Short mmCIF file of C-alpha atoms and ligand atoms in Angstrom, two decimals:
data_model
loop_
_atom_site.label_atom_id
_atom_site.label_comp_id
_atom_site.label_asym_id
_atom_site.label_seq_id
_atom_site.Cartn_x
_atom_site.Cartn_y
_atom_site.Cartn_z
CA MET A 136 -1.22 -125.07 -13.24
CA ASN A 137 -1.61 -122.04 -15.52
CA ILE A 138 1.00 -119.29 -15.55
CA GLY A 139 -1.32 -116.88 -13.69
CA LYS A 140 -1.70 -119.33 -10.84
CA GLU A 141 2.02 -119.96 -10.78
CA VAL A 142 2.72 -116.26 -10.55
CA LEU A 143 0.30 -115.87 -7.65
CA HIS A 144 2.00 -118.79 -6.03
CA LEU A 145 5.36 -117.05 -6.34
CA LEU A 146 3.91 -113.86 -4.92
CA LYS A 147 2.61 -115.79 -1.93
CA GLU A 148 6.17 -116.71 -1.08
CA GLU A 149 7.16 -113.09 -0.96
CA ILE A 150 4.46 -111.43 1.09
CA THR A 151 2.94 -111.90 4.49
CA GLU A 152 0.24 -114.44 5.09
CA VAL A 153 -2.18 -111.77 6.27
CA GLU A 154 -1.74 -109.75 3.13
CA TYR A 155 -2.04 -112.83 0.95
CA ASN A 156 -5.21 -113.97 2.63
CA ARG A 157 -6.78 -110.55 2.66
CA TYR A 158 -6.11 -109.63 -0.95
CA ILE A 159 -4.17 -111.87 -3.29
CA LYS A 160 -6.03 -115.05 -2.43
CA HIS A 161 -9.19 -113.68 -3.99
CA LEU A 162 -7.68 -113.09 -7.41
CA THR A 163 -8.56 -115.32 -10.33
CA TYR A 164 -6.67 -115.47 -13.61
CA ASP A 165 -8.56 -115.38 -16.91
CA THR A 166 -6.77 -117.82 -19.20
CA LYS A 167 -9.01 -116.94 -22.15
CA LYS A 168 -8.56 -113.19 -22.07
CA SER A 169 -4.88 -113.31 -21.20
CA ASN A 170 -2.19 -113.66 -23.83
CA ASP A 171 1.52 -113.02 -24.30
CA SER A 172 1.20 -109.32 -23.68
CA ASN A 173 -1.79 -109.09 -21.32
CA ALA A 174 -2.45 -110.76 -18.03
CA VAL A 175 -6.02 -110.40 -16.85
CA PHE A 176 -6.99 -111.03 -13.25
CA TYR A 177 -10.34 -110.63 -11.56
CA ALA A 178 -10.88 -109.30 -8.10
CA PRO A 179 -14.07 -109.77 -6.11
CA ASN A 180 -14.58 -106.10 -5.29
CA ALA A 181 -13.33 -102.59 -5.88
CA LEU A 182 -11.39 -102.37 -2.65
CA VAL A 183 -9.32 -105.44 -3.39
CA ALA A 184 -8.87 -104.41 -7.01
CA ASN A 185 -7.61 -100.97 -6.16
CA TRP A 186 -5.31 -102.20 -3.46
CA ILE A 187 -3.72 -104.78 -5.72
CA LYS A 188 -3.47 -102.32 -8.58
CA SER A 189 -1.61 -99.80 -6.54
CA LYS A 190 0.59 -102.20 -4.69
CA TYR A 191 1.21 -105.28 -6.81
CA SER A 192 0.82 -104.47 -10.51
CA GLU A 193 4.52 -104.01 -11.05
CA LYS A 194 5.45 -106.94 -8.90
CA LEU A 195 3.07 -109.22 -10.80
CA ALA A 196 4.45 -108.05 -14.16
CA HIS A 197 7.94 -108.75 -12.88
CA LEU A 198 6.99 -112.25 -11.82
CA PHE A 199 5.53 -112.96 -15.26
CA GLU A 200 8.86 -111.96 -16.67
CA LEU A 201 10.78 -114.19 -14.27
CA LYS A 202 8.51 -117.18 -14.60
CA GLY A 203 7.33 -117.08 -18.19
CA ASP A 204 9.78 -114.72 -19.83
CA MET A 205 6.79 -112.61 -20.86
CA LYS A 206 6.42 -108.85 -20.80
CA VAL A 207 2.80 -108.35 -19.88
CA ASN A 208 0.44 -105.59 -18.93
CA VAL A 209 -1.30 -106.66 -15.78
CA SER A 210 -4.92 -105.67 -15.45
CA ILE A 211 -7.10 -106.22 -12.42
CA SER A 212 -10.77 -106.17 -13.36
CA LEU A 213 -14.01 -106.85 -11.64
CA LYS A 214 -16.19 -109.78 -12.53
CA ASN A 215 -19.37 -107.99 -11.89
CA GLN A 216 -20.49 -105.09 -14.01
CA ALA A 217 -21.82 -102.96 -11.17
CA ASP A 218 -18.58 -103.18 -9.31
CA ARG A 219 -16.71 -102.32 -12.46
CA ARG A 220 -18.69 -99.11 -12.74
CA ARG A 221 -17.82 -98.30 -9.17
CA VAL A 222 -14.12 -98.64 -9.80
CA LYS A 223 -14.43 -96.35 -12.77
CA LYS A 224 -16.32 -93.78 -10.78
CA VAL A 225 -13.81 -93.91 -7.99
CA ASN A 226 -10.96 -93.43 -10.43
CA GLU A 227 -12.67 -90.56 -12.17
CA GLN A 228 -13.16 -88.72 -8.96
CA LYS A 229 -9.55 -89.30 -8.10
CA VAL A 230 -10.46 -90.25 -4.60
CA GLN A 231 -7.85 -92.54 -3.27
CA LEU A 232 -9.26 -95.32 -1.23
CA SER A 233 -7.44 -95.35 2.02
CA LEU A 234 -6.97 -98.80 3.28
CA LEU A 235 -5.07 -99.99 6.26
CA ASN A 236 -1.95 -101.83 5.37
CA PRO A 237 -2.30 -105.21 7.10
CA SER A 238 1.44 -105.55 7.59
CA HIS A 239 1.43 -102.40 9.69
CA SER A 240 0.83 -104.39 12.84
CA PHE A 241 2.15 -104.07 16.38
CA ASN A 242 3.98 -107.36 15.90
CA ASN A 243 5.90 -105.99 12.98
CA PHE A 244 6.87 -102.83 14.83
CA MET A 245 10.25 -102.95 16.54
CA VAL A 246 10.40 -101.09 19.80
CA GLY A 247 13.44 -99.28 21.18
CA GLY A 248 14.19 -96.24 23.28
CA SER A 249 13.42 -93.90 20.40
CA ASN A 250 9.84 -95.00 19.91
CA GLN A 251 8.80 -96.84 23.04
CA PHE A 252 6.74 -94.01 24.46
CA ALA A 253 4.72 -93.59 21.27
CA TYR A 254 4.40 -97.35 20.95
CA ALA A 255 3.11 -97.73 24.51
CA ALA A 256 0.64 -94.89 24.00
CA VAL A 257 -0.79 -96.28 20.77
CA LYS A 258 -0.87 -99.80 22.15
CA SER A 259 -2.84 -98.81 25.22
CA VAL A 260 -5.23 -96.72 23.16
CA SER A 261 -5.82 -99.73 20.91
CA GLU A 262 -6.90 -101.65 24.00
CA LYS A 263 -9.32 -98.99 25.25
CA ALA A 264 -10.71 -97.00 22.34
CA GLY A 265 -11.89 -93.53 23.25
CA LYS A 266 -11.34 -93.99 26.97
CA LEU A 267 -7.70 -93.27 27.61
CA TYR A 268 -6.07 -90.55 25.56
CA ASN A 269 -8.29 -88.76 23.14
CA PRO A 270 -6.94 -87.55 20.84
CA LEU A 271 -3.63 -89.31 20.73
CA PHE A 272 -1.17 -87.17 18.84
CA ILE A 273 2.06 -88.75 17.52
CA TYR A 274 4.76 -86.61 16.03
CA GLY A 275 8.25 -87.16 14.62
CA GLY A 276 10.45 -87.02 11.51
CA VAL A 277 9.90 -88.64 8.15
CA GLY A 278 9.91 -92.41 7.91
CA LEU A 279 10.09 -93.06 11.64
CA GLY A 280 6.96 -95.19 11.86
CA LYS A 281 4.11 -92.78 12.64
CA THR A 282 1.81 -94.11 9.96
CA HIS A 283 2.78 -97.66 10.82
CA LEU A 284 1.88 -97.25 14.49
CA MET A 285 -1.35 -95.42 13.78
CA GLN A 286 -2.46 -98.10 11.36
CA ALA A 287 -1.46 -100.84 13.79
CA ALA A 288 -4.11 -99.47 16.13
CA GLY A 289 -6.48 -99.18 13.16
CA ASN A 290 -5.97 -102.84 12.31
CA VAL A 291 -6.78 -103.86 15.88
CA PHE A 292 -9.97 -101.80 15.83
CA GLN A 293 -10.94 -103.13 12.43
CA ASP A 294 -10.52 -106.69 13.61
CA GLN A 295 -12.88 -105.87 16.45
CA GLY A 296 -15.47 -104.92 13.82
CA LYS A 297 -15.22 -101.17 14.38
CA THR A 298 -15.58 -98.74 11.49
CA VAL A 299 -12.18 -97.20 11.03
CA ILE A 300 -11.45 -94.29 8.75
CA TYR A 301 -7.83 -93.75 7.88
CA THR A 302 -7.07 -90.69 5.82
CA THR A 303 -4.37 -88.14 5.23
CA VAL A 304 -5.18 -84.47 5.60
CA GLU A 305 -4.77 -84.18 1.86
CA GLN A 306 -7.39 -86.81 1.12
CA PHE A 307 -9.69 -85.34 3.74
CA LEU A 308 -9.36 -81.99 2.02
CA ASN A 309 -10.02 -83.43 -1.45
CA ASP A 310 -13.04 -85.26 -0.17
CA PHE A 311 -14.30 -82.08 1.45
CA ILE A 312 -13.87 -80.05 -1.75
CA ARG A 313 -15.65 -82.68 -3.79
CA HIS A 314 -18.62 -82.75 -1.43
CA VAL A 315 -18.81 -78.97 -1.35
CA ARG A 316 -18.81 -78.91 -5.13
CA ASN A 317 -21.48 -81.59 -5.37
CA LYS A 318 -23.49 -79.97 -2.59
CA THR A 319 -23.40 -83.17 -0.57
CA MET A 320 -21.86 -81.88 2.63
CA ASP A 321 -24.40 -83.81 4.66
CA ARG A 322 -22.92 -87.04 3.27
CA PHE A 323 -19.42 -85.88 4.05
CA GLN A 324 -20.37 -85.09 7.61
CA GLU A 325 -22.21 -88.32 8.05
CA LYS A 326 -19.25 -90.30 6.78
CA TYR A 327 -16.69 -88.78 9.10
CA ARG A 328 -18.90 -88.39 12.12
CA LYS A 329 -20.37 -91.86 12.04
CA CYS A 330 -17.15 -93.81 12.20
CA ASP A 331 -15.91 -95.40 15.42
CA VAL A 332 -12.28 -94.45 14.97
CA LEU A 333 -10.75 -91.64 12.96
CA LEU A 334 -7.08 -91.78 12.01
CA ILE A 335 -5.71 -88.67 10.36
CA ASP A 336 -2.18 -88.65 9.04
CA ASP A 337 0.10 -85.66 8.48
CA ILE A 338 -1.85 -83.01 10.32
CA GLN A 339 0.85 -80.42 9.55
CA PHE A 340 -0.84 -80.00 6.15
CA LEU A 341 -3.75 -78.27 7.87
CA SER A 342 -1.39 -75.37 8.23
CA ASN A 343 -2.86 -72.11 6.89
CA LYS A 344 -5.90 -73.81 5.37
CA GLU A 345 -8.70 -72.11 7.23
CA GLY A 346 -11.75 -73.64 5.55
CA ILE A 347 -10.68 -77.19 6.19
CA GLN A 348 -9.58 -76.36 9.74
CA GLU A 349 -13.08 -75.15 10.46
CA GLU A 350 -14.63 -78.33 9.08
CA PHE A 351 -12.08 -80.47 10.82
CA PHE A 352 -12.79 -78.73 14.10
CA HIS A 353 -16.47 -79.67 13.92
CA THR A 354 -15.70 -83.24 12.92
CA PHE A 355 -13.30 -83.45 15.82
CA GLU A 356 -15.78 -82.07 18.34
CA ALA A 357 -18.53 -84.40 17.16
CA LEU A 358 -16.37 -87.49 17.41
CA LYS A 359 -14.74 -86.54 20.67
CA GLY A 360 -18.15 -85.70 22.15
CA ALA A 361 -19.39 -89.14 21.18
CA GLY A 362 -16.38 -90.79 22.81
CA LYS A 363 -14.93 -91.98 19.51
CA GLN A 364 -11.18 -92.47 19.36
CA ILE A 365 -9.12 -90.04 17.30
CA ILE A 366 -5.45 -90.59 16.48
CA LEU A 367 -3.42 -87.95 14.70
CA THR A 368 0.13 -87.72 13.40
CA ALA A 369 2.30 -84.83 12.30
CA ASP A 370 5.92 -84.06 11.65
CA LYS A 371 6.03 -81.69 14.60
CA HIS A 372 4.45 -80.89 17.95
CA PRO A 373 1.03 -79.15 17.63
CA LYS A 374 2.55 -76.03 19.15
CA LYS A 375 5.08 -75.85 16.34
CA ILE A 376 2.62 -76.17 13.45
CA ALA A 377 2.41 -72.71 11.99
CA GLY A 378 -0.97 -71.38 10.88
CA LEU A 379 -2.97 -73.75 13.04
CA GLU A 380 -5.98 -72.28 14.85
CA LYS A 381 -5.47 -71.97 18.60
CA ARG A 382 -8.59 -73.97 19.38
CA LEU A 383 -7.32 -76.88 17.29
CA GLN A 384 -3.88 -76.69 18.78
CA SER A 385 -5.21 -76.80 22.31
CA ARG A 386 -7.50 -79.70 21.47
CA PHE A 387 -4.66 -81.65 19.91
CA GLU A 388 -2.67 -81.24 23.09
CA HIS A 389 -5.56 -82.15 25.30
CA GLY A 390 -5.18 -85.93 25.08
CA LEU A 391 -1.65 -87.19 24.88
CA VAL A 392 1.17 -85.95 22.68
CA ALA A 393 3.90 -88.54 22.10
CA ASP A 394 7.02 -88.19 20.00
CA ILE A 395 9.06 -90.65 17.97
CA GLN A 396 12.78 -90.07 17.72
CA PRO A 397 15.16 -91.46 15.11
CA PRO A 398 15.99 -95.09 15.95
CA GLU A 399 19.19 -96.01 17.76
CA LEU A 400 21.54 -98.45 16.14
CA GLU A 401 20.12 -101.50 17.93
CA THR A 402 16.58 -100.58 16.96
CA LYS A 403 17.63 -100.07 13.37
CA ILE A 404 19.22 -103.50 13.40
CA ALA A 405 16.07 -105.05 14.84
CA ILE A 406 13.97 -103.30 12.20
CA ILE A 407 16.19 -104.55 9.38
CA GLU A 408 16.03 -108.08 10.74
CA LYS A 409 12.26 -107.85 10.90
CA LYS A 410 11.97 -106.50 7.36
CA CYS A 411 14.22 -109.30 6.12
CA GLU A 412 12.01 -111.83 7.80
CA ILE A 413 8.87 -110.30 6.32
CA ASN A 414 10.31 -109.98 2.84
CA LYS A 415 12.09 -113.33 2.99
CA VAL A 416 15.52 -111.86 2.38
CA THR A 417 18.53 -113.41 4.08
CA LEU A 418 21.37 -111.10 5.06
CA THR A 419 24.41 -111.78 7.20
CA LYS A 420 24.99 -109.92 10.44
CA ASP A 421 27.77 -107.75 8.99
CA ILE A 422 25.58 -106.63 6.09
CA ILE A 423 22.75 -105.75 8.48
CA ASN A 424 25.16 -103.78 10.67
CA TYR A 425 26.54 -102.01 7.65
CA ILE A 426 23.12 -100.90 6.40
CA ALA A 427 22.14 -99.81 9.90
CA THR A 428 25.18 -97.60 10.28
CA VAL A 429 25.07 -96.13 6.81
CA ILE A 430 21.39 -95.24 6.79
CA GLU A 431 20.98 -92.79 9.57
CA SER A 432 17.36 -92.74 10.49
CA ASN A 433 14.75 -92.98 7.79
CA VAL A 434 13.31 -96.47 8.00
CA ARG A 435 11.57 -96.09 4.68
CA GLU A 436 14.95 -95.67 3.11
CA ILE A 437 16.12 -98.89 4.73
CA GLU A 438 13.18 -100.70 3.20
CA GLY A 439 14.04 -99.28 -0.20
CA ILE A 440 17.53 -100.63 0.11
CA LEU A 441 16.38 -104.08 1.09
CA SER A 442 14.14 -104.36 -1.93
CA LYS A 443 16.86 -102.98 -4.17
CA LEU A 444 19.28 -105.61 -2.84
CA HIS A 445 16.71 -108.31 -3.28
CA ALA A 446 15.87 -107.25 -6.83
CA TYR A 447 19.49 -106.97 -7.92
CA SER A 448 20.45 -110.29 -6.48
CA GLN A 449 17.49 -112.01 -8.16
CA LEU A 450 17.95 -110.40 -11.52
CA MET A 451 21.66 -110.85 -11.62
CA HIS A 452 21.73 -114.21 -9.85
CA ILE A 453 24.23 -112.98 -7.29
CA ASP A 454 24.37 -113.81 -3.60
CA ILE A 455 24.17 -110.75 -1.44
CA ASP A 456 27.52 -110.20 0.30
CA LEU A 457 29.06 -107.16 1.94
CA ASP A 458 30.87 -105.90 -1.15
CA PHE A 459 27.77 -106.25 -3.22
CA THR A 460 25.80 -104.34 -0.58
CA LYS A 461 28.36 -101.56 -0.48
CA ASN A 462 28.17 -101.28 -4.21
CA VAL A 463 24.41 -101.08 -4.24
CA LEU A 464 24.42 -98.51 -1.46
CA LYS A 465 27.06 -96.31 -3.02
CA ASP A 466 24.65 -94.18 -5.01
CA GLN A 467 22.29 -93.89 -2.12
CA ILE A 468 25.03 -92.64 0.18
CA LYS A 469 26.27 -90.18 -2.38
CA GLU A 470 22.77 -88.87 -2.78
CA ASN A 471 22.34 -88.40 0.96
CA LYS A 472 25.71 -86.77 1.31
CA ALA A 473 25.13 -84.41 -1.56
CA ASN A 474 22.21 -82.87 0.25
CA LEU A 475 24.18 -81.67 3.25
CA THR A 476 26.52 -78.71 3.18
CA LEU A 477 29.32 -77.82 5.59
CA ASP A 478 27.36 -74.72 6.60
CA THR A 479 24.26 -76.73 7.47
CA ILE A 480 26.22 -79.11 9.65
CA THR A 481 28.11 -76.31 11.39
CA GLU A 482 24.88 -74.47 12.08
CA TYR A 483 23.33 -77.60 13.53
CA VAL A 484 26.16 -78.29 15.91
CA ALA A 485 26.37 -74.62 16.90
CA LYS A 486 22.69 -74.51 17.67
CA ASP A 487 22.81 -77.74 19.60
CA LEU A 488 25.74 -76.59 21.73
CA ASN A 489 24.45 -73.07 22.07
CA ILE A 490 27.34 -71.26 20.42
CA LYS A 491 27.72 -69.27 17.22
CA PRO A 492 28.69 -70.97 13.93
CA SER A 493 31.42 -68.38 13.51
CA GLU A 494 32.94 -69.48 16.83
CA ILE A 495 33.25 -73.03 15.58
CA LYS A 496 35.20 -71.75 12.60
CA SER A 497 37.30 -69.38 14.70
CA LYS A 498 40.66 -70.18 16.24
CA GLY A 499 39.28 -70.04 19.80
CA ARG A 500 40.88 -72.62 22.10
CA SER A 501 38.43 -72.75 24.99
CA ARG A 502 37.35 -76.23 25.96
CA ASN A 503 33.83 -76.08 24.60
CA LEU A 504 34.94 -74.53 21.31
CA VAL A 505 37.52 -77.24 20.76
CA TYR A 506 34.86 -79.82 21.60
CA ALA A 507 32.34 -78.27 19.19
CA ARG A 508 34.93 -77.92 16.44
CA ARG A 509 35.99 -81.55 16.73
CA ILE A 510 32.43 -82.76 16.48
CA THR A 511 31.70 -80.54 13.50
CA ILE A 512 34.78 -81.63 11.60
CA TYR A 513 33.98 -85.25 12.24
CA LEU A 514 30.37 -84.88 11.08
CA CYS A 515 31.39 -82.90 8.01
CA ARG A 516 33.76 -85.66 7.06
CA GLU A 517 31.19 -88.40 7.68
CA LEU A 518 28.15 -86.75 6.19
CA THR A 519 29.53 -84.97 3.15
CA THR A 520 31.93 -85.90 0.38
CA SER A 521 34.32 -83.08 1.30
CA THR A 522 38.01 -83.89 1.05
CA MET A 523 40.44 -83.13 3.89
CA PRO A 524 42.04 -80.14 2.13
CA LYS A 525 38.57 -78.68 1.59
CA LEU A 526 37.75 -79.15 5.26
CA ALA A 527 41.06 -77.56 6.28
CA LEU A 528 40.18 -74.53 4.20
CA TYR A 529 36.69 -74.32 5.61
CA PHE A 530 37.75 -74.58 9.25
CA GLY A 531 40.72 -72.26 8.78
CA MET A 532 43.27 -74.96 9.60
CA LYS A 533 46.78 -75.15 8.29
CA ASP A 534 46.40 -78.13 5.96
CA HIS A 535 44.88 -81.55 5.59
CA THR A 536 47.22 -83.11 8.18
CA ALA A 537 45.58 -80.94 10.84
CA ILE A 538 42.20 -82.37 9.82
CA SER A 539 43.55 -85.87 9.74
CA HIS A 540 44.97 -85.39 13.22
CA THR A 541 41.63 -84.14 14.52
CA LEU A 542 39.80 -87.08 12.96
CA LYS A 543 42.19 -89.53 14.63
CA LYS A 544 41.64 -87.86 17.95
CA ILE A 545 37.87 -88.08 17.52
CA ASN A 546 37.92 -91.70 16.51
CA SER A 547 39.77 -92.58 19.67
CA LEU A 548 37.31 -90.51 21.70
CA ILE A 549 34.42 -92.35 20.10
CA GLU A 550 36.00 -95.64 21.06
CA ASN A 551 36.76 -94.68 24.64
CA ASP A 552 34.18 -92.14 25.69
CA GLU A 553 30.61 -93.40 25.71
CA ASP A 554 29.11 -89.92 26.24
CA PHE A 555 30.98 -88.55 23.30
CA LYS A 556 29.88 -91.43 21.12
CA VAL A 557 26.25 -90.91 22.10
CA LYS A 558 26.52 -87.19 21.36
CA ILE A 559 27.90 -87.89 17.89
CA GLU A 560 25.19 -90.42 17.20
CA GLU A 561 22.49 -88.07 18.43
CA LEU A 562 23.69 -85.21 16.27
CA THR A 563 24.09 -87.45 13.24
CA ASN A 564 20.52 -88.60 13.66
CA LYS A 565 19.25 -85.08 14.04
CA ILE A 566 21.10 -83.73 11.06
CA THR A 567 20.26 -86.55 8.72
CA SER A 568 16.59 -86.77 9.63
CA ASN A 569 15.97 -83.22 8.54
P1 ADP B 634 6.18 -92.02 8.88
O1 ADP B 634 4.71 -92.11 8.79
O2 ADP B 634 6.67 -91.67 10.25
O3 ADP B 634 6.81 -91.16 7.83
P2 ADP B 634 6.02 -94.83 8.27
O4 ADP B 634 5.13 -95.26 9.36
O5 ADP B 634 5.42 -94.72 6.92
O6 ADP B 634 6.77 -93.47 8.63
O7 ADP B 634 7.29 -95.80 8.24
C1 ADP B 634 8.11 -95.96 7.10
C2 ADP B 634 8.42 -97.41 6.94
O8 ADP B 634 9.28 -97.82 7.97
C3 ADP B 634 7.19 -98.28 7.04
O9 ADP B 634 7.21 -99.26 6.07
C4 ADP B 634 7.26 -98.90 8.42
O10 ADP B 634 6.75 -100.20 8.43
C5 ADP B 634 8.75 -98.90 8.70
N1 ADP B 634 9.05 -98.69 10.12
C6 ADP B 634 9.26 -97.52 10.76
N2 ADP B 634 9.55 -97.71 12.05
C7 ADP B 634 9.52 -99.05 12.25
C8 ADP B 634 9.73 -99.90 13.39
N3 ADP B 634 10.03 -99.40 14.59
N4 ADP B 634 9.63 -101.24 13.21
C9 ADP B 634 9.34 -101.74 12.00
N5 ADP B 634 9.12 -101.00 10.90
C10 ADP B 634 9.21 -99.68 11.01
MG1 MG B 635 3.42 -91.20 7.44
#
């Protein structure tokens, strides 16, 4: 077996079967053109070539290093000249091809209280395109699975032979500008109005862009009128997107609006277990629990950590244990903590409990102030790198022993009072997902 084949073989071990069969399987390695510094693969068409280029170039280079101790440039070319021209054209125009990620499936999506409504909505839409909720609008914070869910429906439709367009607002806008410039708006309209399903990601970027809102409105009306399914995502409810035309807002709300909340601990654990299974990483229960507690809500961040762990352990030939994990996560945690200030946390809690930030920092002894102050101190300690003396100063307390006493009190509350624990978890999620 040549080294190229061996590398593809290794890659097969690391990715899902669907992804392998859809893309990697079709690659061939050119033994004549490849040498110690270049690895040349051929793909059957531009779609496959672009997908592999964007997603696997680095990975392939890494595998060459592992397997053959070679530092190579990986190139993915097309066998056929016409196709090669197409790739070039596509690159020149800087139009990103938007493909559905085959591993964004319903099976790979872990459902819990935080996302079950959105999941159920998307799932039922995927079973009855255009008939149930149109449009379906999913909103929620960063990295909570909006794109994943939307594409899961897209994959179902695609497997049914429907024409699915997945695009972000940004790509839609670029495409629009290009067609305006080339005076080919008829082609633009035909493309977007002829599809069976339109998936548009990150609708909040329509904000204050009037020209594209106008065009989008007409696309929307045409598709909706023809009974074609539309699924949209955004980081907030349509009502909260500033600079969005009223007519669009009301249309977005007309189908079904479903939110995704930050995952609860159990869901996070289930997600990590799933990602481990997909990426063929083995972690013990205590490591999984540790990652789930340390990373508050962003699932994308969790994925980053898993691949970091995997890479370190492979490169350094170390088994992944809890200490090793803590070490790897140290920088990440510091980074997250550095972004939050005591003021931000205090403001959050104040807003949530409907009191003033200054009251939290006052010496007031009423029940709800004491409650709010305790929570704030706890969160400040957990979510920032502030020392106890610094916290004492900030909250106007005598010294660090007063803080330490409060923290002890809170820890025992967390252990014994389920409502309190939930409140802390809820606030932590809210604060860290923003
Ligand atoms: P968003 O679009 O909301 O910012 P994504 O859909 O891109 O987030 O999700 C980020 C990553 O987290 C993706 O790789 C996705 O597969 C993963 N993810 C998010 N939620 C879940 C879940 N409930 N189960 C499995 N994976 C998830
Ligand atoms: Mg997204």
